[in-house]
Short mmCIF file of C-alpha atoms in Angstrom, two decimals:
data_model
loop_
_atom_site.label_atom_id
_atom_site.label_comp_id
_atom_site.label_asym_id
_atom_site.label_seq_id
_atom_site.Cartn_x
_atom_site.Cartn_y
_atom_site.Cartn_z
CA MET A 1 188.07 124.96 159.77
CA MET A 2 191.01 123.95 157.59
CA ILE A 3 188.89 121.52 155.61
CA GLU A 4 186.26 124.19 154.97
CA TYR A 5 188.96 126.47 153.71
CA LEU A 6 190.25 123.78 151.39
CA ILE A 7 186.75 123.20 150.05
CA THR A 8 186.46 126.90 149.27
CA ILE A 9 189.76 126.95 147.43
CA LEU A 10 188.87 123.89 145.38
CA LEU A 11 185.44 125.31 144.66
CA ILE A 12 186.70 128.62 143.32
CA ALA A 13 189.53 126.88 141.43
CA SER A 14 187.05 124.53 139.75
CA ILE A 15 184.81 127.42 138.70
CA TYR A 16 187.77 129.22 137.19
CA ALA A 17 188.92 125.97 135.58
CA ILE A 18 185.62 125.84 133.64
CA PHE A 19 186.12 129.50 132.76
CA ALA A 20 189.68 128.81 131.57
CA LEU A 21 188.66 125.70 129.58
CA GLY A 22 186.51 128.02 127.48
CA LEU A 23 189.49 130.21 126.74
CA ASN A 24 191.67 127.20 126.01
CA LEU A 25 189.21 126.05 123.35
CA GLU A 26 189.39 129.48 121.72
CA TRP A 27 193.10 130.19 122.06
CA GLY A 28 194.75 126.83 122.70
CA PHE A 29 192.94 124.92 119.97
CA THR A 30 191.65 127.51 117.50
CA GLY A 31 194.20 130.30 117.93
CA LEU A 32 191.58 132.99 118.59
CA VAL A 33 192.85 135.82 120.78
CA ASN A 34 190.11 136.74 123.25
CA PHE A 35 191.07 139.44 125.75
CA GLY A 36 187.53 139.97 126.97
CA HIS A 37 186.61 136.52 128.21
CA VAL A 38 185.36 138.03 131.51
CA ALA A 39 182.46 139.66 129.67
CA PHE A 40 180.87 136.24 129.17
CA LEU A 41 181.46 135.36 132.83
CA ALA A 42 179.57 138.53 133.75
CA ILE A 43 176.75 137.89 131.28
CA GLY A 44 176.27 134.38 132.66
CA ALA A 45 176.33 135.54 136.27
CA TYR A 46 174.02 138.54 135.95
CA THR A 47 171.54 136.83 133.64
CA THR A 48 171.15 133.86 135.97
CA VAL A 49 170.80 135.98 139.07
CA LEU A 50 168.42 138.59 137.67
CA LEU A 51 166.16 136.02 136.03
CA SER A 52 165.91 133.91 139.16
CA LEU A 53 165.10 137.02 141.21
CA HIS A 54 162.19 137.58 138.82
CA GLY A 55 160.82 134.15 139.54
CA VAL A 56 162.30 132.17 136.67
CA PRO A 57 163.26 128.66 137.81
CA LEU A 58 166.94 128.43 138.68
CA PHE A 59 167.82 125.73 136.20
CA VAL A 60 166.18 127.70 133.38
CA SER A 61 167.96 130.91 134.38
CA VAL A 62 171.32 129.15 134.25
CA LEU A 63 170.52 127.80 130.79
CA VAL A 64 169.43 131.23 129.57
CA GLY A 65 172.62 132.76 131.01
CA VAL A 66 174.74 130.20 129.17
CA ALA A 67 172.78 130.69 125.95
CA LEU A 68 173.01 134.47 126.15
CA ALA A 69 176.79 134.30 126.70
CA GLY A 70 177.02 132.11 123.60
CA ALA A 71 174.80 134.47 121.60
CA PHE A 72 177.02 137.42 122.48
CA GLY A 73 180.03 135.34 121.45
CA ALA A 74 178.47 134.88 118.01
CA LEU A 75 177.57 138.57 117.87
CA LEU A 76 181.21 139.53 118.44
CA GLY A 77 182.56 136.89 116.11
CA ILE A 78 180.42 137.64 113.06
CA PRO A 79 181.94 141.06 112.26
CA THR A 80 185.50 140.28 113.43
CA LEU A 81 186.35 136.71 112.53
CA LYS A 82 186.54 137.37 108.81
CA LEU A 83 189.21 139.98 109.46
CA ARG A 84 192.80 139.52 110.55
CA GLU A 85 193.16 137.80 113.89
CA ASP A 86 194.12 140.85 115.97
CA TYR A 87 190.74 142.49 115.39
CA LEU A 88 189.03 139.97 117.64
CA ALA A 89 191.52 140.81 120.40
CA ILE A 90 190.74 144.53 120.23
CA VAL A 91 186.99 144.10 119.96
CA THR A 92 186.82 141.69 122.90
CA ILE A 93 188.77 144.08 125.17
CA GLY A 94 186.28 146.82 124.29
CA PHE A 95 183.29 144.54 124.70
CA ALA A 96 184.33 143.42 128.20
CA GLU A 97 184.61 147.04 129.32
CA ILE A 98 181.25 147.93 127.75
CA ILE A 99 179.61 145.10 129.68
CA ARG A 100 181.26 146.13 132.95
CA LEU A 101 180.31 149.80 132.50
CA PHE A 102 176.77 148.78 131.57
CA LEU A 103 176.51 146.77 134.80
CA LEU A 104 177.92 149.69 136.72
CA ASN A 105 175.58 152.33 135.29
CA GLU A 106 172.25 150.69 134.47
CA GLU A 107 171.12 150.66 138.09
CA TRP A 108 167.47 149.96 137.26
CA LEU A 109 168.51 146.55 135.99
CA THR A 110 171.77 145.58 137.64
CA GLY A 111 171.79 147.51 140.90
CA GLY A 112 174.78 149.50 139.65
CA PRO A 113 177.85 149.56 141.90
CA MET A 114 175.81 147.99 144.71
CA GLY A 115 175.37 144.86 142.66
CA VAL A 116 172.80 142.15 143.31
CA CYS A 117 172.32 140.00 146.36
CA GLY A 118 169.64 137.90 148.04
CA TYR A 119 169.08 135.68 145.04
CA PRO A 120 168.25 132.00 145.48
CA ARG A 121 170.87 129.28 145.23
CA PRO A 122 170.16 125.76 143.98
CA PHE A 123 168.66 123.41 146.63
CA GLU A 124 169.44 125.96 149.32
CA ASP A 125 166.55 124.93 151.56
CA ILE A 126 167.18 121.22 151.19
CA ILE A 127 170.87 121.15 152.00
CA THR A 128 171.30 121.18 155.75
CA GLY A 129 175.03 120.53 156.04
CA ASP A 130 177.94 122.46 154.56
CA TYR A 131 176.51 124.18 151.46
CA ASN A 132 179.95 124.72 149.94
CA LEU A 133 180.65 121.02 150.12
CA PHE A 134 177.45 120.35 148.22
CA MET A 135 178.35 123.02 145.72
CA LEU A 136 181.85 121.65 145.29
CA SER A 137 180.44 118.27 144.32
CA VAL A 138 178.11 119.92 141.80
CA VAL A 139 180.84 122.13 140.33
CA LEU A 140 183.33 119.26 140.19
CA SER A 141 180.81 117.09 138.33
CA ILE A 142 180.18 119.89 135.86
CA LEU A 143 183.93 120.43 135.43
CA ILE A 144 184.51 116.73 134.76
CA LEU A 145 181.63 116.69 132.30
CA CYS A 146 182.96 119.75 130.47
CA TYR A 147 186.46 118.28 130.44
CA PHE A 148 185.40 115.00 128.84
CA MET A 149 183.08 116.75 126.43
CA LEU A 150 185.92 118.99 125.26
CA GLU A 151 188.39 116.11 125.02
CA LYS A 152 185.96 114.19 122.84
CA LEU A 153 185.39 117.21 120.61
CA ILE A 154 189.08 118.00 120.29
CA LYS A 155 189.92 114.46 119.25
CA SER A 156 187.12 114.40 116.66
CA PRO A 157 187.40 115.55 113.04
CA TRP A 158 185.73 118.77 114.23
CA GLY A 159 188.62 119.41 116.62
CA ARG A 160 191.07 118.62 113.84
CA VAL A 161 189.64 121.45 111.76
CA LEU A 162 190.01 123.82 114.74
CA LYS A 163 193.65 122.85 115.16
CA SER A 164 194.31 123.30 111.45
CA ILE A 165 192.91 126.85 111.73
CA ARG A 166 195.32 127.50 114.59
CA GLU A 167 198.24 126.21 112.52
CA ASP A 168 197.53 127.92 109.21
CA GLU A 169 194.10 129.04 108.12
CA ASP A 170 194.97 128.86 104.42
CA VAL A 171 195.28 125.08 104.56
CA PRO A 172 191.73 124.22 105.73
CA VAL A 173 190.41 126.89 103.36
CA SER A 174 192.26 125.34 100.43
CA LEU A 175 190.74 121.99 101.38
CA GLY A 176 187.18 123.28 101.35
CA LYS A 177 186.52 123.93 105.04
CA ASN A 178 184.32 126.89 105.90
CA VAL A 179 186.78 128.26 108.44
CA PHE A 180 184.54 131.15 109.51
CA VAL A 181 181.81 128.82 110.76
CA TYR A 182 184.31 126.82 112.83
CA LYS A 183 185.75 129.94 114.42
CA ILE A 184 182.26 131.12 115.36
CA GLN A 185 181.46 127.71 116.85
CA SER A 186 184.66 127.76 118.88
CA LEU A 187 183.97 131.27 120.15
CA VAL A 188 180.35 130.47 120.98
CA LEU A 189 181.23 127.27 122.83
CA GLY A 190 184.06 128.99 124.72
CA SER A 191 181.74 131.84 125.69
CA MET A 192 179.07 129.39 126.84
CA LEU A 193 181.60 127.75 129.17
CA ALA A 194 182.45 131.19 130.54
CA GLY A 195 178.74 131.90 131.02
CA LEU A 196 178.31 128.63 132.89
CA ALA A 197 181.27 129.49 135.12
CA GLY A 198 179.60 132.87 135.70
CA SER A 199 176.38 131.28 136.97
CA LEU A 200 178.34 129.04 139.33
CA LEU A 201 180.47 131.95 140.51
CA ALA A 202 177.31 133.92 141.37
CA PHE A 203 175.99 131.00 143.43
CA TYR A 204 179.27 130.75 145.26
CA LEU A 205 179.64 134.48 145.94
CA GLN A 206 175.98 135.07 146.97
CA TYR A 207 176.52 138.71 146.11
CA ILE A 208 177.79 139.97 142.77
CA ASN A 209 178.80 143.44 141.68
CA PRO A 210 180.74 144.88 138.73
CA ARG A 211 184.02 144.71 140.67
CA ASN A 212 183.88 140.92 140.37
CA PHE A 213 184.27 141.31 136.61
CA MET A 214 187.36 143.47 136.18
CA PRO A 215 189.63 142.87 133.15
CA ILE A 216 192.12 141.03 135.41
CA GLU A 217 189.70 138.08 135.58
CA THR A 218 190.29 137.44 131.87
CA PHE A 219 193.99 137.26 132.56
CA TYR A 220 193.53 134.77 135.37
CA ALA A 221 192.13 132.49 132.69
CA TRP A 222 195.08 133.27 130.42
CA ILE A 223 197.49 132.50 133.26
CA ALA A 224 195.80 129.15 133.86
CA VAL A 225 195.98 128.28 130.16
CA VAL A 226 199.61 129.37 129.75
CA LEU A 227 200.79 127.74 132.99
CA GLY A 228 199.22 124.46 132.03
CA GLY A 229 200.32 124.57 128.40
CA SER A 230 198.15 126.10 125.66
CA GLY A 231 196.04 123.55 123.88
CA ASN A 232 195.98 121.14 126.80
CA ASN A 233 192.77 120.78 128.82
CA LYS A 234 194.39 118.86 131.64
CA GLY A 235 197.05 121.53 131.96
CA THR A 236 194.44 124.29 131.96
CA VAL A 237 192.53 122.71 134.85
CA LEU A 238 195.74 122.20 136.81
CA GLY A 239 196.83 125.75 135.97
CA ALA A 240 193.62 127.11 137.52
CA VAL A 241 194.10 124.98 140.64
CA ILE A 242 197.71 126.11 141.06
CA LEU A 243 196.76 129.74 140.57
CA PHE A 244 194.10 129.72 143.27
CA CYS A 245 196.16 127.60 145.66
CA PHE A 246 198.85 130.21 145.29
CA PHE A 247 196.39 133.03 145.96
CA SER A 248 195.18 131.44 149.17
CA ALA A 249 198.61 130.31 150.31
CA THR A 250 199.80 133.87 150.19
CA ARG A 251 196.72 134.83 152.21
CA PHE A 252 198.05 132.71 155.08
CA THR A 253 201.37 134.49 155.06
CA GLN A 254 199.62 137.80 155.78
CA GLU A 255 200.32 137.67 159.51
CA TYR A 256 204.04 137.06 159.00
CA VAL A 257 204.60 139.89 156.52
CA PRO A 258 204.66 143.53 157.68
CA LEU A 259 202.46 144.70 154.83
CA HIS A 260 199.02 146.27 154.61
CA PRO A 261 196.43 143.88 153.08
CA THR A 262 196.15 146.00 149.91
CA GLN A 263 199.92 145.97 149.56
CA MET A 264 199.82 142.25 150.07
CA GLY A 265 197.25 141.95 147.29
CA ALA A 266 199.51 143.85 144.92
CA LEU A 267 202.49 141.73 145.98
CA ARG A 268 200.54 138.57 145.13
CA ILE A 269 199.95 139.79 141.59
CA MET A 270 203.64 140.70 141.31
CA LEU A 271 204.62 137.22 142.42
CA ILE A 272 202.29 135.69 139.85
CA GLY A 273 203.97 137.85 137.24
CA LEU A 274 207.37 136.62 138.39
CA LEU A 275 206.18 133.03 138.31
CA LEU A 276 204.99 133.50 134.73
CA ILE A 277 208.30 135.04 133.67
CA LEU A 278 210.21 132.15 135.21
CA PHE A 279 207.90 129.71 133.46
CA MET A 280 208.41 131.40 130.11
CA MET A 281 212.19 131.23 130.62
CA TYR A 282 212.54 127.69 131.87
CA ARG A 283 209.40 125.88 130.81
CA PRO A 284 207.80 127.84 127.97
CA GLU A 285 205.62 124.92 126.92
CA GLY A 286 203.73 124.98 130.26
CA LEU A 287 203.17 122.07 132.62
CA PHE A 288 201.63 119.65 130.15
CA GLY A 289 202.64 121.22 126.85
CA LYS A 290 204.96 119.38 124.51
CA LYS A 291 208.39 120.90 124.23
CA GLU A 292 208.92 119.65 120.68
CA GLU A 293 205.85 121.60 119.54
CA LEU A 294 207.61 124.85 120.37
CA MET A 295 210.48 124.04 118.03
CA LEU A 296 208.19 123.78 115.01
CA MET B 1 187.65 121.98 82.44
CA LEU B 2 188.95 125.40 83.40
CA SER B 3 188.91 128.55 81.42
CA VAL B 4 190.32 131.91 82.47
CA ARG B 5 189.09 134.89 80.47
CA ASP B 6 190.67 138.35 80.44
CA VAL B 7 191.49 138.37 84.11
CA GLU B 8 192.99 141.55 85.56
CA LYS B 9 194.33 142.27 89.01
CA SER B 10 196.22 145.29 90.36
CA PHE B 11 197.94 145.82 93.67
CA GLY B 12 198.29 149.56 94.17
CA GLY B 13 200.05 150.73 91.00
CA ILE B 14 201.24 147.29 89.97
CA ARG B 15 199.28 145.39 87.35
CA ALA B 16 200.10 141.88 88.54
CA VAL B 17 197.78 140.19 86.07
CA ASN B 18 196.90 142.20 83.00
CA GLY B 19 194.29 140.63 80.75
CA CYS B 20 195.25 137.01 81.05
CA SER B 21 193.36 134.17 79.35
CA LEU B 22 193.99 130.46 79.27
CA GLU B 23 192.24 127.15 78.78
CA VAL B 24 192.86 123.83 80.47
CA GLU B 25 191.46 120.71 78.83
CA ARG B 26 190.19 117.80 80.88
CA GLN B 27 192.90 115.24 81.70
CA SER B 28 195.74 117.38 80.50
CA ILE B 29 198.80 118.72 82.26
CA VAL B 30 199.18 122.39 81.52
CA GLY B 31 202.22 124.40 82.57
CA ILE B 32 202.56 128.06 83.37
CA MET B 33 206.04 129.51 83.17
CA GLY B 34 207.51 132.95 83.21
CA PRO B 35 210.14 135.08 84.93
CA ASN B 36 209.82 136.28 88.52
CA GLY B 37 207.01 138.76 88.97
CA ALA B 38 205.23 137.60 85.83
CA GLY B 39 201.99 137.15 87.81
CA LYS B 40 201.91 133.36 87.96
CA THR B 41 201.14 132.97 91.65
CA THR B 42 198.66 135.85 91.61
CA LEU B 43 196.84 134.10 88.79
CA PHE B 44 196.76 130.93 90.90
CA ASN B 45 195.43 132.87 93.86
CA ILE B 46 192.68 134.30 91.68
CA ILE B 47 191.70 130.93 90.22
CA SER B 48 191.57 129.33 93.68
CA GLY B 49 189.62 132.24 95.15
CA PHE B 50 192.32 133.49 97.51
CA GLU B 51 192.21 136.80 95.64
CA GLN B 52 189.32 138.47 93.84
CA PRO B 53 190.01 139.58 90.25
CA ASP B 54 189.31 143.22 89.34
CA ARG B 55 187.93 142.11 86.00
CA GLY B 56 187.43 138.97 83.96
CA ALA B 57 185.78 135.58 84.35
CA ILE B 58 186.85 132.13 85.47
CA VAL B 59 184.81 129.09 84.54
CA PHE B 60 185.38 125.71 86.17
CA LYS B 61 183.31 122.70 85.14
CA GLY B 62 180.91 125.03 83.38
CA GLU B 63 180.32 127.26 86.37
CA ASN B 64 181.54 130.80 87.00
CA ILE B 65 183.73 130.79 90.08
CA GLU B 66 185.36 134.23 90.11
CA ALA B 67 183.03 135.48 92.85
CA LYS B 68 183.06 132.32 94.95
CA ASN B 69 184.84 131.83 98.27
CA SER B 70 188.00 129.78 98.13
CA PHE B 71 186.54 127.01 100.30
CA GLU B 72 183.58 126.68 97.91
CA ILE B 73 185.94 126.36 94.95
CA ALA B 74 187.88 123.68 96.81
CA ARG B 75 184.63 121.81 97.44
CA MET B 76 183.92 121.84 93.71
CA GLY B 77 187.06 119.74 93.28
CA LEU B 78 189.70 122.35 92.49
CA ILE B 79 192.51 121.86 95.02
CA ARG B 80 195.70 123.91 95.16
CA THR B 81 199.10 123.67 96.78
CA PHE B 82 201.28 126.59 97.82
CA GLN B 83 204.59 127.93 96.54
CA LEU B 84 205.92 128.05 100.09
CA THR B 85 204.73 124.73 101.42
CA LYS B 86 202.07 125.02 104.06
CA VAL B 87 201.94 122.07 106.40
CA LEU B 88 200.13 122.03 109.73
CA SER B 89 203.29 121.97 111.82
CA ARG B 90 201.95 120.96 115.21
CA MET B 91 199.79 118.20 113.80
CA THR B 92 201.05 114.79 112.77
CA VAL B 93 201.64 113.76 109.19
CA GLU B 94 198.60 111.50 109.42
CA GLU B 95 196.39 114.27 110.82
CA ASN B 96 197.47 116.50 107.94
CA LEU B 97 196.01 113.97 105.53
CA LEU B 98 192.90 113.18 107.56
CA LEU B 99 191.92 116.84 107.43
CA ALA B 100 191.56 116.75 103.66
CA PRO B 101 188.49 114.63 102.79
CA LYS B 102 185.49 116.76 101.95
CA TYR B 103 182.16 116.67 103.79
CA GLN B 104 183.29 114.55 106.73
CA GLN B 105 180.43 113.67 109.07
CA GLY B 106 182.59 114.19 112.13
CA GLU B 107 183.36 117.75 111.14
CA ARG B 108 179.87 118.74 112.21
CA ILE B 109 179.84 119.36 115.92
CA TRP B 110 176.58 117.53 116.59
CA ASN B 111 177.59 114.41 114.74
CA VAL B 112 180.49 113.93 117.16
CA TRP B 113 177.77 112.98 119.65
CA LEU B 114 174.81 111.90 117.59
CA ARG B 115 176.54 109.80 114.97
CA ALA B 116 179.58 108.63 116.89
CA ARG B 117 179.63 105.24 115.23
CA GLU B 118 179.38 106.54 111.67
CA VAL B 119 182.07 109.09 112.44
CA ARG B 120 184.36 106.36 113.72
CA ARG B 121 183.75 104.20 110.65
CA GLU B 122 184.41 107.15 108.36
CA GLU B 123 187.66 107.89 110.21
CA GLU B 124 188.78 104.30 109.78
CA SER B 125 188.20 104.29 106.03
CA ASN B 126 189.86 107.69 105.66
CA ARG B 127 192.82 106.49 107.70
CA ALA B 128 193.23 103.45 105.45
CA ARG B 129 193.23 105.70 102.38
CA ALA B 130 195.65 108.12 104.05
CA HIS B 131 198.03 105.26 104.78
CA SER B 132 198.00 104.04 101.21
CA LEU B 133 198.74 107.58 99.96
CA LEU B 134 201.53 107.96 102.51
CA ARG B 135 202.97 104.64 101.39
CA LEU B 136 202.88 105.82 97.77
CA PHE B 137 204.94 108.89 98.71
CA GLY B 138 207.24 107.01 101.06
CA LEU B 139 206.00 108.92 104.09
CA LEU B 140 204.29 106.08 105.91
CA PRO B 141 207.09 105.53 108.47
CA LEU B 142 206.73 109.21 109.42
CA LYS B 143 202.97 109.20 110.00
CA GLU B 144 203.22 109.86 113.74
CA GLU B 145 205.79 112.66 113.37
CA TYR B 146 204.87 116.33 113.60
CA ALA B 147 204.59 117.67 110.07
CA GLY B 148 206.74 120.63 111.09
CA ALA B 149 209.65 118.27 111.74
CA LEU B 150 209.82 117.04 108.13
CA SER B 151 212.46 118.18 105.65
CA GLY B 152 211.60 120.65 102.91
CA GLY B 153 211.26 117.94 100.28
CA GLN B 154 209.15 115.74 102.52
CA LYS B 155 206.85 118.68 103.21
CA ARG B 156 206.32 119.06 99.45
CA LEU B 157 205.35 115.41 99.18
CA LEU B 158 203.07 115.72 102.19
CA GLU B 159 201.34 118.71 100.67
CA LEU B 160 200.77 116.84 97.43
CA ALA B 161 199.51 113.76 99.28
CA ARG B 162 197.15 115.96 101.28
CA ALA B 163 195.81 117.57 98.12
CA LEU B 164 195.17 114.10 96.65
CA MET B 165 193.44 113.04 99.83
CA ALA B 166 190.78 115.65 99.00
CA GLU B 167 189.99 113.67 95.80
CA PRO B 168 190.28 116.64 93.45
CA ASP B 169 189.15 116.74 89.84
CA MET B 170 191.81 119.32 89.15
CA LEU B 171 195.05 120.19 90.89
CA LEU B 172 196.81 123.55 90.94
CA LEU B 173 200.46 122.96 91.80
CA ASP B 174 202.54 126.01 92.61
CA GLU B 175 206.21 125.15 91.98
CA PRO B 176 206.00 121.62 93.37
CA PHE B 177 209.63 120.91 92.47
CA SER B 178 211.33 123.80 94.23
CA GLY B 179 213.50 122.59 97.09
CA VAL B 180 213.18 118.98 95.99
CA ASN B 181 216.40 117.13 95.14
CA PRO B 182 216.76 115.69 91.60
CA THR B 183 216.14 112.06 92.58
CA LEU B 184 213.02 112.91 94.52
CA GLY B 185 212.09 115.34 91.74
CA ASN B 186 212.14 112.52 89.21
CA LYS B 187 209.88 110.44 91.41
CA LEU B 188 207.53 113.36 91.89
CA LEU B 189 207.44 113.94 88.14
CA ASN B 190 206.36 110.34 87.59
CA HIS B 191 203.77 110.63 90.35
CA ILE B 192 202.24 113.66 88.68
CA LYS B 193 202.13 111.94 85.30
CA GLU B 194 200.51 108.95 86.93
CA LEU B 195 197.81 111.14 88.44
CA ARG B 196 196.73 112.13 84.97
CA ASP B 197 197.13 108.70 83.38
CA ARG B 198 195.63 106.56 86.11
CA PHE B 199 193.31 108.88 88.03
CA ASN B 200 192.14 111.05 85.11
CA MET B 201 193.16 114.18 86.92
CA THR B 202 193.59 117.57 85.29
CA ILE B 203 196.66 119.48 86.41
CA LEU B 204 197.74 123.10 86.11
CA ILE B 205 201.29 123.59 87.23
CA ILE B 206 203.61 126.56 87.77
CA GLU B 207 207.21 125.65 87.18
CA HIS B 208 210.49 127.45 86.54
CA ASP B 209 212.56 124.48 85.48
CA MET B 210 212.49 124.26 81.68
CA HIS B 211 213.46 120.60 81.63
CA VAL B 212 210.75 119.58 84.03
CA ILE B 213 208.05 121.54 82.30
CA MET B 214 209.09 120.26 78.86
CA ARG B 215 208.97 116.67 80.02
CA LEU B 216 205.74 116.97 81.94
CA CYS B 217 203.33 119.28 80.17
CA ASP B 218 201.02 118.78 77.21
CA TYR B 219 200.57 122.50 76.73
CA ILE B 220 202.41 125.54 78.07
CA TYR B 221 201.50 129.16 78.69
CA VAL B 222 204.34 131.65 79.09
CA LEU B 223 203.52 134.70 81.21
CA ASN B 224 205.38 137.96 81.38
CA ARG B 225 204.24 141.13 83.12
CA GLY B 226 200.81 139.72 83.72
CA ARG B 227 200.13 138.74 80.11
CA VAL B 228 200.33 135.52 78.15
CA ILE B 229 203.15 136.20 75.69
CA ALA B 230 203.24 132.75 74.13
CA SER B 231 201.51 129.40 74.30
CA GLY B 232 201.72 126.04 72.64
CA THR B 233 203.14 122.57 72.93
CA PRO B 234 206.56 122.27 74.58
CA GLU B 235 208.29 122.15 71.18
CA GLU B 236 206.51 125.27 69.93
CA VAL B 237 207.24 127.24 73.06
CA GLN B 238 210.85 126.16 73.22
CA ASN B 239 211.56 127.76 69.88
CA ASP B 240 209.51 130.91 70.42
CA GLU B 241 211.66 134.03 70.31
CA ARG B 242 209.42 135.96 72.67
CA VAL B 243 209.93 133.33 75.31
CA LEU B 244 213.69 133.45 74.98
CA ASP B 245 213.45 137.24 75.16
CA ALA B 246 211.42 137.16 78.33
CA TYR B 247 213.77 134.74 80.00
CA LEU B 248 217.11 135.92 78.71
CA GLY B 249 216.79 139.30 77.10
CA GLY B 250 215.82 142.82 78.03
CA GLY B 251 217.27 142.62 81.52
CA GLN B 252 214.00 141.22 82.81
CA TYR B 253 215.50 138.03 83.99
CA ILE B 254 216.74 138.32 87.55
#
């Protein structure tokens, strides 16, 4: 029982770690402010699920979901990334709400508030044992793959251009780098990671509806990135794990606290807020961030 | 090498650059001087594509560049520095230099995977060149430090080294001596001369310090209120009454 619970926590934490790695690429390394990251999670999830319900092979539907998330990332970036940085922030907030309201209202396609269920999951009929355990191994492998892919990219000359954009855009421009193209690439890649996390989330949940894609999900990714230290992939993964361990730990305390479950839910969010404030006061660089970087 | 023709630029009601023309010969060091607000930096921004001129033409290596993006101009070999030094603070001194070379293979996302070996080789040769430039500027012991941790003068040197790393044909230097102590300034002055003499570089430089500009430049343009009010060799300019007026008279000197 306990072990199954642990598997679930690790599973959901790993999915959100992939989600947060996407944001870390955009914010931590490129300095792009994306407040609508959840939109790409939703696009990945719904695309995968709806396609596979219409008979498209699972693997292909995941790929299309990821590609579509990336395409929407480019679509948002093209008009905004030539402007001042705050425009992207505003547009992404709006975009995430548009996507959620679309999912809520276009019942013919998305099932509206009822959402979608009964879709196939990978290798469902072959796996006889604990499906979540199987899924954890798949998700963990994907997470590790994404992690090493990102680390390699960040340490390459390509990653160096991203970091220079984060530091001061005028410098790479004055050295002949087409900054706009790099920002688009960062946003597309980050959105693709979110889309991939979305597909995995749908497989884990077995039933998705628009309430799974509220704006707060974006901020879970932000919390993971900030807790771990912006611009640090290891920290981001650990941040996601800590966040979800905390969520489930507080679930255990339910029976000892004289609070209604909804009150308990609100209290959890308050505690997370408090944790973040304490972090900002005593360890503003995050778990793996470098303190000396903050002084510069 | 570079020719600026009747360039105009207004910000709101202010005519920052008002019909400015100048020529820079290949392998020369040309100075721009003038009181505060004369339009020197705006002119630099226009030449390097950071601002679009309202009117006028700019020709670099025989090509019109006034409508080009700043990164395209940089790729043509026209590299600038900034009046307020811009270093990439949370990157090391070495990384600051490694960013500069143009058309790096590893800057294309696919090549990171598909041409890993070539990318690594290219990095190694760039690193060797970066180290020799850092040694030239006395920054080699600091290569692992964050650029943001350097002193003001060291940041100036780093910025110049980074510009050189891009292998420019022409350099635009915006007050490279401000905030640099006299000893270091002397060294910098010799470095800049050497760039022209040994590396055949063309240099356009904004400078306030009369002594520096007189010692360094082959030709000088004096700007005031967005116009060229005088030009000539250092000796000619030094004795020009309009120049003395602009700097000392009429209450324009702040």
